[in-house]
CSV table of C-alpha atoms in Angstrom, one decimal:
chain,number,residue,atom,x,y,z
Q,1,MET,CA,24.4,30.5,-27.7
Q,2,ALA,CA,25.8,30.0,-24.2
Q,3,ASP,CA,28.8,32.2,-23.8
Q,4,GLN,CA,31.1,30.5,-21.3
Q,5,THR,CA,33.4,33.6,-21.1
Q,6,GLN,CA,30.5,35.7,-19.8
Q,7,LYS,CA,31.3,37.1,-16.4
Q,8,LYS,CA,29.1,35.7,-13.7
Q,9,PRO,CA,27.3,38.3,-11.6
Q,10,LEU,CA,27.8,37.7,-7.9
Q,11,LEU,CA,26.1,39.0,-4.8
Q,12,SER,CA,28.3,41.8,-3.4
Q,13,VAL,CA,27.5,40.8,0.2
Q,14,THR,CA,29.6,38.2,1.9
Q,15,ALA,CA,28.2,35.4,4.1
Q,16,GLU,CA,29.9,37.2,7.0
Q,17,LYS,CA,28.3,40.6,6.3
Q,18,TYR,CA,25.0,38.8,5.7
Q,19,GLN,CA,24.8,37.7,9.4
Q,20,THR,CA,24.6,41.4,10.4
Q,21,LEU,CA,21.9,42.0,7.8
Q,22,ILE,CA,19.9,39.1,9.2
Q,23,LYS,CA,20.1,40.6,12.7
Q,24,GLN,CA,19.0,43.9,11.3
Q,25,TYR,CA,15.9,42.4,9.5
Q,26,THR,CA,14.8,39.7,11.8
Q,27,PRO,CA,12.2,40.8,14.3
Q,28,LYS,CA,13.3,40.6,17.9
Q,29,PRO,CA,11.5,38.2,20.2
Q,30,THR,CA,8.8,40.0,22.2
Q,31,ILE,CA,10.5,39.3,25.5
Q,32,ILE,CA,8.5,41.6,27.8
Q,33,LYS,CA,5.2,40.5,26.4
Q,34,ASN,CA,6.2,36.9,26.7
Q,35,VAL,CA,7.4,37.3,30.3
Q,36,VAL,CA,4.2,39.1,31.4
Q,37,ARG,CA,2.0,36.4,29.7
Q,38,ALA,CA,4.1,33.6,31.2
Q,39,PHE,CA,3.8,35.1,34.6
Q,40,ILE,CA,0.0,35.4,34.3
Q,41,VAL,CA,-0.6,31.9,32.7
Q,42,GLY,CA,1.9,30.2,35.0
Q,43,GLY,CA,0.4,32.0,38.0
Q,44,ILE,CA,-3.1,30.9,37.1
Q,45,ILE,CA,-2.0,27.2,36.6
Q,46,CYS,CA,-0.2,27.2,40.0
Q,47,SER,CA,-3.2,28.9,41.7
Q,48,ILE,CA,-5.5,26.1,40.4
Q,49,GLY,CA,-3.0,23.6,41.8
Q,50,GLN,CA,-3.1,25.4,45.1
Q,51,ILE,CA,-6.9,25.3,45.1
Q,52,PHE,CA,-6.7,21.5,44.6
Q,53,ILE,CA,-4.2,21.2,47.5
Q,54,ASN,CA,-6.5,23.1,49.8
Q,55,LEU,CA,-9.5,21.1,48.6
Q,56,PHE,CA,-7.8,17.8,49.2
Q,57,SER,CA,-6.6,19.0,52.6
Q,58,SER,CA,-10.1,19.9,53.6
Q,59,PHE,CA,-11.1,16.3,52.8
Q,60,GLY,CA,-8.7,15.3,55.5
Q,61,LEU,CA,-5.6,14.4,53.5
Q,62,ALA,CA,-2.2,15.3,55.1
Q,63,ARG,CA,-0.2,18.1,53.5
Q,64,VAL,CA,2.2,15.9,51.5
Q,65,GLU,CA,-0.6,13.6,50.4
Q,66,ALA,CA,-2.8,16.5,49.4
Q,67,SER,CA,-0.1,18.0,47.2
Q,68,THR,CA,0.6,14.6,45.6
Q,69,ALA,CA,-3.1,14.2,44.8
Q,70,ALA,CA,-3.2,17.8,43.4
Q,71,THR,CA,-0.2,17.1,41.2
Q,72,ALA,CA,-1.9,14.0,39.8
Q,73,THR,CA,-5.0,16.1,39.2
Q,74,MET,CA,-3.0,18.7,37.4
Q,75,ILE,CA,-1.3,16.1,35.2
Q,76,PHE,CA,-4.7,14.7,34.3
Q,77,LEU,CA,-6.0,18.2,33.4
Q,78,GLY,CA,-2.9,18.9,31.3
Q,79,ALA,CA,-3.3,15.6,29.5
Q,80,LEU,CA,-7.1,16.2,29.0
Q,81,LEU,CA,-6.6,19.7,27.6
Q,82,THR,CA,-3.9,18.4,25.2
Q,83,GLY,CA,-6.3,15.6,24.0
Q,84,LEU,CA,-9.0,18.2,23.5
Q,85,GLY,CA,-6.6,20.3,21.4
Q,86,VAL,CA,-6.7,23.2,23.8
Q,87,TYR,CA,-3.3,23.0,25.5
Q,88,ASP,CA,-1.3,24.0,22.4
Q,89,GLU,CA,-3.3,27.2,22.2
Q,90,ILE,CA,-2.6,27.9,25.9
Q,91,GLY,CA,1.1,27.2,25.2
Q,92,LYS,CA,1.1,29.6,22.2
Q,93,PHE,CA,-0.2,32.3,24.5
Q,94,GLY,CA,1.5,31.5,27.8
Q,95,GLY,CA,4.9,30.2,26.6
Q,96,ALA,CA,7.1,29.1,29.6
Q,97,GLY,CA,4.2,29.8,31.9
Q,98,SER,CA,2.4,26.7,30.6
Q,99,ILE,CA,5.5,24.7,29.8
Q,100,VAL,CA,7.2,24.8,33.2
Q,101,PRO,CA,4.3,23.6,35.5
Q,102,VAL,CA,3.5,19.9,35.6
Q,103,THR,CA,0.7,20.4,33.1
Q,104,GLY,CA,3.3,21.3,30.5
Q,105,PHE,CA,5.1,18.1,31.2
Q,106,ALA,CA,1.8,16.2,30.7
Q,107,ASN,CA,1.4,18.0,27.4
Q,108,SER,CA,4.9,17.1,26.2
Q,109,ILE,CA,4.1,13.4,26.8
Q,110,VAL,CA,0.5,13.3,25.5
Q,111,ALA,CA,1.2,15.3,22.4
Q,112,PRO,CA,3.8,12.8,21.0
Q,113,ALA,CA,1.5,9.9,22.1
Q,114,MET,CA,-1.3,11.4,20.1
Q,115,GLU,CA,0.9,12.3,17.1
Q,116,PHE,CA,2.7,9.0,16.7
Q,117,LYS,CA,-0.2,6.7,17.4
Q,118,ARG,CA,-0.7,6.3,13.7
Q,119,GLU,CA,2.7,4.6,13.4
Q,120,GLY,CA,1.5,1.9,15.9
Q,121,TYR,CA,1.8,1.4,19.6
Q,122,VAL,CA,5.3,-0.1,19.6
Q,123,MET,CA,7.3,1.9,17.1
Q,124,GLY,CA,5.0,4.9,17.2
Q,125,VAL,CA,3.7,5.7,20.7
Q,126,GLY,CA,6.3,3.5,22.5
Q,127,ALA,CA,9.4,4.7,20.6
Q,128,LYS,CA,8.4,8.4,20.3
Q,129,LEU,CA,6.6,9.0,23.6
Q,130,PHE,CA,9.6,10.9,25.1
Q,131,THR,CA,10.8,12.8,22.0
Q,132,VAL,CA,10.0,16.1,23.7
Q,133,ALA,CA,10.2,15.2,27.4
Q,134,GLY,CA,13.2,12.8,27.0
Q,135,PRO,CA,15.9,15.4,27.5
Q,136,VAL,CA,14.2,16.8,30.6
Q,137,LEU,CA,13.9,13.3,32.1
Q,138,VAL,CA,17.5,12.3,31.3
Q,139,TYR,CA,19.1,15.4,32.6
Q,140,GLY,CA,16.6,16.1,35.3
Q,141,ILE,CA,17.0,12.6,36.8
Q,142,THR,CA,20.8,12.7,36.4
Q,143,THR,CA,21.0,16.0,38.2
Q,144,SER,CA,18.8,14.8,41.0
Q,145,ILE,CA,20.9,11.7,41.5
Q,146,VAL,CA,24.1,13.9,41.6
Q,147,VAL,CA,22.5,16.4,44.0
Q,148,GLY,CA,21.2,13.5,46.2
Q,149,PHE,CA,24.6,12.0,46.3
Q,150,VAL,CA,26.2,15.3,47.3
Q,151,TYR,CA,23.5,15.8,50.0
Q,152,PHE,CA,24.2,12.3,51.3
Q,153,LEU,CA,27.9,12.9,51.6
Q,154,LEU,CA,27.4,16.3,53.3
Q,155,HIS,CA,25.2,14.8,55.9
C,1,MET,CA,19.9,24.1,-34.4
C,2,SER,CA,20.7,27.0,-32.1
C,3,LEU,CA,21.3,26.3,-28.4
C,4,LYS,CA,18.5,27.3,-26.2
C,5,ARG,CA,20.8,27.8,-23.2
C,6,VAL,CA,21.4,31.5,-22.7
C,7,GLY,CA,24.1,33.1,-20.6
C,8,ASN,CA,25.2,31.2,-17.5
C,9,GLN,CA,22.1,29.5,-16.1
C,10,THR,CA,19.1,30.3,-18.3
C,11,VAL,CA,17.1,28.5,-20.9
C,12,VAL,CA,14.9,30.3,-23.4
C,13,PHE,CA,12.3,28.1,-25.0
C,14,ALA,CA,12.2,28.2,-28.8
C,15,LYS,CA,8.5,27.3,-28.8
C,16,PRO,CA,7.2,28.3,-25.4
C,17,PRO,CA,5.1,25.6,-23.7
C,18,VAL,CA,1.5,26.6,-22.9
C,19,ILE,CA,-0.1,26.3,-19.4
C,20,LEU,CA,-3.3,24.6,-20.5
C,21,SER,CA,-4.9,24.5,-17.1
C,22,SER,CA,-4.2,24.8,-13.4
C,23,TYR,CA,-5.9,23.6,-10.2
C,24,SER,CA,-5.4,24.5,-6.6
C,25,ILE,CA,-6.6,23.0,-3.3
C,26,VAL,CA,-5.9,24.5,0.1
C,27,GLY,CA,-6.7,23.8,3.7
C,28,PRO,CA,-9.1,25.9,5.9
C,29,LYS,CA,-6.5,28.4,7.1
C,30,GLU,CA,-5.4,29.3,3.6
C,31,GLY,CA,-9.0,29.5,2.5
C,32,GLN,CA,-9.6,32.2,5.1
C,33,GLY,CA,-6.6,34.2,3.9
C,34,PRO,CA,-6.7,37.1,1.5
C,35,LEU,CA,-6.4,34.8,-1.6
C,36,GLY,CA,-9.1,32.5,-0.3
C,37,LYS,CA,-11.4,33.2,-3.3
C,38,THR,CA,-8.8,32.4,-5.9
C,39,PHE,CA,-8.4,28.7,-5.1
C,40,ASP,CA,-10.4,26.1,-6.9
C,41,LYS,CA,-11.2,24.2,-3.7
C,42,VAL,CA,-10.9,24.8,0.0
C,43,TRP,CA,-11.0,21.8,2.4
C,44,LYS,CA,-13.1,22.3,5.5
C,45,ASP,CA,-10.5,20.6,7.7
C,46,ALA,CA,-6.9,19.6,7.1
C,47,LEU,CA,-7.5,15.8,7.7
C,48,ASN,CA,-10.5,15.7,5.3
C,49,GLY,CA,-11.7,12.4,6.8
C,50,GLU,CA,-8.4,10.5,6.1
C,51,LYS,CA,-6.6,8.3,8.6
C,52,SER,CA,-3.4,10.4,8.7
C,53,TRP,CA,-2.1,13.8,7.7
C,54,GLU,CA,0.2,12.0,5.2
C,55,VAL,CA,-2.7,10.3,3.4
C,56,ALA,CA,-4.6,13.5,3.4
C,57,GLU,CA,-1.7,15.4,1.7
C,58,SER,CA,-1.2,12.7,-0.9
C,59,LYS,CA,-5.0,12.7,-1.7
C,60,MET,CA,-4.9,16.4,-2.0
C,61,LEU,CA,-2.1,16.3,-4.5
C,62,GLN,CA,-3.9,13.6,-6.5
C,63,GLU,CA,-7.1,15.7,-6.5
C,64,ALA,CA,-5.2,18.8,-7.7
C,65,MET,CA,-3.6,16.9,-10.5
C,66,ASN,CA,-6.9,15.3,-11.6
C,67,GLY,CA,-8.4,18.8,-11.3
C,68,ALA,CA,-5.9,20.2,-13.8
C,69,ILE,CA,-6.5,17.3,-16.2
C,70,ASN,CA,-10.3,17.8,-16.0
C,71,GLN,CA,-10.1,21.5,-16.5
C,72,ALA,CA,-8.1,21.1,-19.7
C,73,SER,CA,-10.5,18.2,-20.9
C,74,VAL,CA,-7.4,16.3,-22.0
C,75,PRO,CA,-7.6,12.5,-21.9
C,76,LYS,CA,-5.2,11.1,-19.3
C,77,GLU,CA,-3.6,8.8,-21.9
C,78,GLN,CA,-2.3,11.9,-23.8
C,79,ILE,CA,-0.1,13.0,-20.8
C,80,ASP,CA,3.5,12.0,-21.4
C,81,PHE,CA,5.0,12.6,-18.0
C,82,MET,CA,3.9,13.4,-14.5
C,83,LEU,CA,6.3,15.6,-12.5
C,84,ALA,CA,5.7,15.9,-8.8
C,85,GLY,CA,7.4,16.6,-5.5
C,86,ASP,CA,6.7,17.5,-1.8
C,87,LEU,CA,8.5,18.0,1.5
C,88,LEU,CA,8.1,14.6,3.1
C,89,ASN,CA,10.9,12.0,3.4
C,90,GLN,CA,11.3,10.1,0.2
C,91,ILE,CA,8.6,12.4,-1.3
C,92,ILE,CA,5.9,10.0,-0.3
C,93,SER,CA,3.0,12.3,-1.0
C,94,SER,CA,4.0,12.4,-4.7
C,95,ASN,CA,5.0,8.8,-4.9
C,96,PHE,CA,1.6,7.7,-3.5
C,97,ALA,CA,-0.3,10.1,-5.7
C,98,ALA,CA,1.7,8.8,-8.7
C,99,ARG,CA,0.6,5.2,-7.7
C,100,GLN,CA,-3.0,6.3,-8.3
C,101,MET,CA,-2.3,8.5,-11.4
C,102,ALA,CA,-0.6,5.6,-13.3
C,103,LEU,CA,1.4,8.0,-15.5
C,104,PRO,CA,5.1,7.9,-16.3
C,105,PHE,CA,6.4,9.6,-13.2
C,106,ILE,CA,9.5,11.7,-12.5
C,107,GLY,CA,9.8,12.6,-8.8
C,108,LEU,CA,11.4,15.9,-8.0
C,109,TYR,CA,12.9,17.3,-4.8
C,110,GLY,CA,13.6,21.0,-4.7
C,111,ALA,CA,12.1,21.5,-1.2
C,112,CYS,CA,9.7,24.5,-1.4
C,113,SER,CA,11.0,25.5,-4.9
C,114,THR,CA,9.6,22.3,-6.5
C,115,MET,CA,6.7,24.0,-8.4
C,116,ALA,CA,9.1,26.3,-10.2
C,117,LEU,CA,11.5,23.4,-10.7
C,118,GLY,CA,8.7,21.2,-12.1
C,119,ILE,CA,7.5,23.9,-14.5
C,120,ALA,CA,11.1,24.5,-15.7
C,121,VAL,CA,11.9,20.8,-16.2
C,122,GLY,CA,8.4,20.1,-17.7
C,123,SER,CA,8.9,22.9,-20.2
C,124,MET,CA,12.3,21.6,-21.2
C,125,LEU,CA,10.8,18.2,-21.8
C,126,ILE,CA,8.2,19.7,-24.1
C,127,ASP,CA,10.4,22.2,-25.9
C,128,GLY,CA,13.1,19.6,-26.2
C,129,GLY,CA,10.6,17.4,-28.1
C,130,PHE,CA,10.4,14.7,-25.6
C,131,ALA,CA,6.8,15.3,-24.6
C,132,GLN,CA,3.6,17.0,-25.7
C,133,LYS,CA,1.8,17.2,-22.4
C,134,VAL,CA,3.4,17.2,-19.0
C,135,LEU,CA,1.5,17.3,-15.7
C,136,VAL,CA,3.2,19.2,-12.8
C,137,GLY,CA,2.0,19.1,-9.2
C,138,VAL,CA,3.4,19.7,-5.8
C,139,SER,CA,2.0,19.6,-2.3
C,140,SER,CA,2.7,20.5,1.3
C,141,HIS,CA,0.7,20.0,4.5
C,142,HIS,CA,1.1,22.0,7.7
C,143,ASP,CA,0.7,19.0,10.0
C,144,THR,CA,2.9,16.6,8.1
C,145,ALA,CA,5.6,19.2,7.9
C,146,GLU,CA,5.3,20.1,11.6
C,147,ARG,CA,5.7,16.5,12.8
C,148,GLN,CA,8.6,15.8,10.4
C,149,TYR,CA,10.6,19.0,10.9
C,150,ARG,CA,9.5,20.4,14.2
C,151,LEU,CA,7.3,19.3,17.1
C,152,PRO,CA,4.1,17.1,17.6
C,153,THR,CA,1.1,19.2,16.5
C,154,GLU,CA,-0.5,19.3,19.9
C,155,GLN,CA,2.7,20.5,21.7
C,156,GLY,CA,2.2,23.8,23.4
C,157,ALA,CA,5.2,25.8,22.3
C,158,GLN,CA,5.7,29.3,21.0
C,159,ARG,CA,7.1,30.0,17.5
C,160,ALA,CA,9.8,32.4,16.7
C,161,MET,CA,8.9,35.8,15.2
C,162,SER,CA,10.9,34.9,12.0
C,163,ALA,CA,9.2,31.4,11.7
C,164,GLN,CA,6.9,30.6,8.8
C,165,TRP,CA,3.7,28.6,8.6
C,166,THR,CA,3.8,25.6,6.2
C,167,VAL,CA,0.9,25.9,3.8
C,168,THR,CA,-1.6,23.1,3.5
C,169,GLY,CA,-2.2,23.0,-0.2
C,170,ALA,CA,-1.6,21.4,-3.5
C,171,GLY,CA,-1.2,23.0,-6.9
C,172,SER,CA,-1.0,21.6,-10.3
C,173,VAL,CA,-0.5,22.8,-13.9
C,174,LEU,CA,-0.8,21.0,-17.2
C,175,LEU,CA,1.8,22.0,-19.7
C,176,GLY,CA,1.3,21.4,-23.4
C,177,SER,CA,3.2,22.0,-26.6
C,178,ASP,CA,0.2,23.6,-28.3
C,179,GLY,CA,-3.0,25.3,-27.3
C,180,ALA,CA,-4.2,28.6,-25.8
C,181,GLY,CA,-3.1,30.0,-22.5
C,182,PRO,CA,-0.2,31.7,-20.7
C,183,ARG,CA,3.2,30.5,-21.9
C,184,VAL,CA,6.4,29.6,-20.1
C,185,THR,CA,9.0,31.6,-22.0
C,186,SER,CA,12.2,31.0,-20.1
C,187,ALA,CA,13.6,29.5,-16.9
C,188,THR,CA,16.7,30.1,-14.8
C,189,ILE,CA,17.9,27.1,-12.9
C,190,GLY,CA,19.4,28.1,-9.5
C,191,ARG,CA,22.7,27.2,-7.9
C,192,VAL,CA,22.8,26.1,-4.3
C,193,ILE,CA,23.9,29.0,-2.2
C,194,ASP,CA,24.7,28.7,1.5
C,195,PHE,CA,25.4,31.9,3.5
C,196,ALA,CA,25.9,30.0,6.7
C,197,VAL,CA,22.4,30.4,8.2
C,198,LYS,CA,21.8,27.8,10.8
C,199,ASP,CA,18.6,29.0,12.3
C,200,VAL,CA,15.8,26.6,11.2
C,201,ASN,CA,13.3,29.2,12.5
C,202,ASN,CA,14.5,31.7,10.0
C,203,MET,CA,14.2,29.8,6.7
C,204,GLY,CA,13.5,33.0,4.8
C,205,ALA,CA,17.0,34.3,5.7
C,206,ALA,CA,18.5,31.0,4.6
C,207,MET,CA,16.9,31.1,1.2
C,208,ALA,CA,17.1,34.8,0.4
C,209,PRO,CA,20.7,34.7,-1.0
C,210,ALA,CA,19.8,31.9,-3.3
C,211,VAL,CA,16.8,33.7,-4.6
C,212,ALA,CA,18.8,36.9,-5.0
C,213,ASP,CA,21.6,35.0,-6.9
C,214,THR,CA,19.1,33.5,-9.3
C,215,ILE,CA,17.4,36.8,-10.0
C,216,LEU,CA,20.7,38.5,-10.5
C,217,ASN,CA,21.7,35.8,-13.0
C,218,HIS,CA,18.4,35.7,-14.8
C,219,PHE,CA,18.6,39.5,-15.5
C,220,HIS,CA,22.2,39.2,-16.5
C,221,ASP,CA,21.6,36.2,-18.8
C,222,ARG,CA,18.5,37.7,-20.4
C,223,GLN,CA,19.8,41.3,-20.5
C,224,LEU,CA,16.6,42.5,-18.9
C,225,ARG,CA,15.8,44.6,-15.9
C,226,PRO,CA,13.2,44.2,-13.1
C,227,VAL,CA,10.9,46.8,-14.7
C,228,ASP,CA,10.5,44.5,-17.7
C,229,TYR,CA,8.3,42.3,-15.5
C,230,ASN,CA,4.8,43.2,-14.1
C,231,LEU,CA,5.4,40.9,-11.2
C,232,ILE,CA,8.3,39.1,-9.7
C,233,ALA,CA,7.2,36.7,-6.9
C,234,SER,CA,9.5,34.6,-4.8
C,235,GLY,CA,8.1,31.3,-3.5
C,236,ASP,CA,8.2,31.4,0.2
C,237,LEU,CA,10.7,33.8,1.6
C,238,GLY,CA,8.2,35.3,4.0
C,239,ALA,CA,8.4,38.9,5.2
C,240,VAL,CA,11.9,38.6,6.7
C,241,GLY,CA,13.4,36.7,3.7
C,242,LEU,CA,11.8,39.1,1.2
C,243,ALA,CA,13.3,42.2,3.0
C,244,LEU,CA,16.7,40.5,3.0
C,245,ALA,CA,16.5,39.5,-0.6
C,246,CYS,CA,15.6,43.1,-1.5
C,247,GLU,CA,18.6,44.4,0.5
C,248,LEU,CA,21.0,41.8,-1.0
C,249,LEU,CA,20.0,42.8,-4.5
C,250,LYS,CA,20.1,46.5,-3.7
C,251,GLN,CA,23.6,46.2,-2.4
C,252,SER,CA,24.5,44.2,-5.5
C,253,GLY,CA,23.3,47.0,-7.7
C,254,MET,CA,19.9,45.8,-8.6
C,255,ASN,CA,16.9,47.9,-7.5
C,256,MET,CA,13.8,45.6,-7.6
C,257,GLY,CA,11.2,48.3,-7.5
C,258,THR,CA,7.7,47.8,-6.4
C,259,ASN,CA,6.8,44.7,-8.4
C,260,PHE,CA,8.8,42.3,-6.2
C,261,THR,CA,6.8,40.4,-3.7
C,262,ASP,CA,6.6,36.9,-2.2
C,263,CYS,CA,3.9,34.2,-2.3
C,264,GLY,CA,4.5,33.5,1.4
C,265,VAL,CA,3.6,37.1,2.2
C,266,MET,CA,0.5,37.2,-0.1
C,267,ILE,CA,-1.3,34.1,1.2
C,268,TYR,CA,-2.0,35.0,4.8
C,269,ASP,CA,-2.8,38.3,6.4
C,270,GLU,CA,-1.5,39.8,9.6
C,271,SER,CA,-4.5,38.6,11.7
C,272,GLN,CA,-3.7,35.0,11.0
C,273,ASP,CA,-0.7,35.2,13.2
C,274,THR,CA,1.7,33.2,11.0
C,275,HIS,CA,4.6,35.5,12.0
C,276,SER,CA,6.9,35.9,9.0
C,277,GLY,CA,4.4,34.4,6.5
C,278,ALA,CA,4.0,31.1,4.7
C,279,SER,CA,6.3,28.3,3.5
C,280,GLY,CA,6.1,25.0,1.8
C,281,CYS,CA,5.8,23.6,-1.7
C,282,GLY,CA,2.1,24.3,-1.6
C,283,CYS,CA,2.6,28.0,-1.0
C,284,SER,CA,4.0,29.1,-4.4
C,285,SER,CA,2.1,26.4,-6.2
C,286,VAL,CA,-1.4,27.5,-5.1
C,287,VAL,CA,-0.6,31.2,-5.4
C,288,LEU,CA,0.6,30.5,-9.0
C,289,ALA,CA,-2.2,28.1,-9.9
C,290,GLY,CA,-4.8,30.5,-8.3
C,291,ASP,CA,-4.1,34.2,-8.1
C,292,ILE,CA,-1.2,34.7,-10.5
C,293,LEU,CA,-2.5,32.7,-13.5
C,294,GLN,CA,-5.9,34.2,-13.1
C,295,ARG,CA,-4.5,37.7,-13.2
C,296,ILE,CA,-2.4,36.7,-16.3
C,297,LYS,CA,-5.5,35.3,-18.0
C,298,ALA,CA,-7.5,38.4,-17.2
C,299,GLY,CA,-4.8,40.5,-18.9
C,300,LYS,CA,-3.8,42.3,-15.7
C,301,LEU,CA,-0.3,40.8,-15.8
C,302,LYS,CA,1.7,40.5,-18.9
C,303,ARG,CA,5.0,39.0,-17.8
C,304,VAL,CA,5.6,37.3,-14.5
C,305,MET,CA,8.6,35.7,-12.9
C,306,LEU,CA,8.1,33.1,-10.2
C,307,VAL,CA,11.3,32.4,-8.2
C,308,GLY,CA,10.6,29.2,-6.2
C,309,SER,CA,12.7,29.2,-3.1
C,310,GLY,CA,13.9,26.0,-1.3
C,311,ALA,CA,15.7,25.3,1.9
C,312,LEU,CA,17.7,22.1,1.2
C,313,HIS,CA,18.3,20.9,4.8
C,314,SER,CA,16.9,18.0,6.8
C,315,PRO,CA,16.1,17.8,10.6
C,316,THR,CA,19.1,15.5,10.9
C,317,SER,CA,21.5,17.9,9.2
C,318,ALA,CA,20.2,20.8,11.3
C,319,LEU,CA,20.7,18.9,14.5
C,320,GLN,CA,24.3,18.0,13.4
C,321,GLY,CA,25.0,21.7,13.2
C,322,GLU,CA,25.1,22.0,9.4
C,323,SER,CA,24.0,25.3,7.9
C,324,ILE,CA,21.0,25.5,5.6
C,325,PRO,CA,21.7,25.4,1.8
C,326,GLY,CA,19.2,27.4,-0.2
C,327,ILE,CA,18.1,27.3,-3.9
C,328,GLY,CA,16.0,29.4,-6.2
C,329,HIS,CA,14.6,28.4,-9.5
C,330,ALA,CA,13.0,31.1,-11.8
C,331,VAL,CA,10.3,30.5,-14.4
C,332,VAL,CA,9.0,33.3,-16.6
C,333,ILE,CA,5.3,33.1,-17.6
C,334,GLU,CA,3.8,35.5,-20.2
C,335,GLY,CA,0.2,36.1,-21.0
C-alpha cells in the first residue's frame, strides 16, 4: 500500500554545491599536451604550404601568385583528406593545429557537405554547408569590412 | 486487491514478469571492447551496406527485436505490444522498425534511460493483466547521434575529457507473464532532476543526481540496502558521472559499496579512447541483453538493479542556454 505520508528521501547536496563537486571530479583538459601537439601539427601543415609556395615560385610564379596557388593546393589537400576520412583523425590529434590553417577551413566545409548529402543537394548540402564554417565567415568578413573601413579613414 | 505501488516511486510486481529472451547487436567499436564476446551479433561496419546511418540504426533495432522473438521461439502473433525508443528526433529508428514489425506499438522516449523505462512499463502491462508478451527494444547509433547532437562525423575536432561516446547498438528483450528465465521483480520510476548542469560535454554530471535520487528512493521504498544487490549498474553515466553519483549518495548517507558500476564504463576499455565512457540507449540495452542477463542465467548474479540514465535535453534547448534535465529509471531483475 502506498503510504503518502512517508517522508521522501532527498539528496543532501544542493545544485549549488554540486557545481563544486563537478569541478572536482571532471578531468581537466590536457592543455599542455594539446598545445604541443597543435604546435607540431600546425607547424607541419604550414611547412607543407611553404614547400608549395617555394615550388610554385621556382616555376616562375610571382610571390603573391605562388602563395595563392599554394593556398588553393592546401585547400584541395584538406578537402581530399576529409573525403578520405583522414582529416578528422588529424584533427583529433592536432586540435587547433589542424583547425586554424586553411586545410581546417576546407575540412569544416567538406565535412558537412559529405554528411548532409543524404538529405539532398538543396536542403542538405546547400542549406547545411556552412553549419560549421558559417560563424567564422559571418564574423570574419564583418571584422575585415570594419577593419578595412577604419584603414580607409586613417589613410 | 492490494496496491502494487510501494513507497513513493516504486512498483513491486505481484507476479514478476519473465525475461523470456534477449538479443543484442553492436557496431565494430563495441565488438572490440571488453564485452565484445557477450553480444549476439557484431556488425563489421556501422553503415552495414545501408544508404544512411539512420536506416542502418533502424534496421539494427529491427534485427535485435526479431532476434529476441526467434530466440524465444514465440510466434509473432502472440506478442501483445512492442515498446521501443531511441535518441533521434521523433524516435524515427523505432517508428520505422515498428513499421516493419507490424505489432501494436508504444513509442517511448526516455533518452538513454529508455531500456529501463521500457522494461518497467512492459512489466507493468504484463503484471497489470493487459498483456501476456511484450517486446522491448531500443537503439542508438554513434553517427546518427553525432550528426544530430554534435558535429558532422568527418569534422576534425577534439572531444572534451568528460565527453562520452555514443554506442552503436540495439538491444531487445521479450517479456512474458509465464515461462522460465530471470524475472523483473520491481521498478522505480524516476523523477526529472535538474542540478543546473549546462555542459553538453559532461552528460554524466547532468544525469548523476537523477540516478542518485532514484537509487535513494528505491532503497527507501523497498526498505533495502545496496548490499542486498549483487550488481547495481547505472545506464550510461560514464566514469565522471559514476564517481559523482557515488559521491552524491555518500553525502546523502548511502554507501554504495563495490557492486555499483556503470554500463558506460563496462563497454569500452581505456585504449579505445572514448574519454569518460559510453552513452546512448544502446549502451545499457546491449550490456543488459548481453553480459548482465548471461551472468544472471549462469547463476553468477542473483539480484541486479539497472538504473537507466537519461539526459532530457535537445540541441535547441542547449543552445538556448537551458540546463540539462536528467532522469533515472530503475528495474530489478532476479535470477
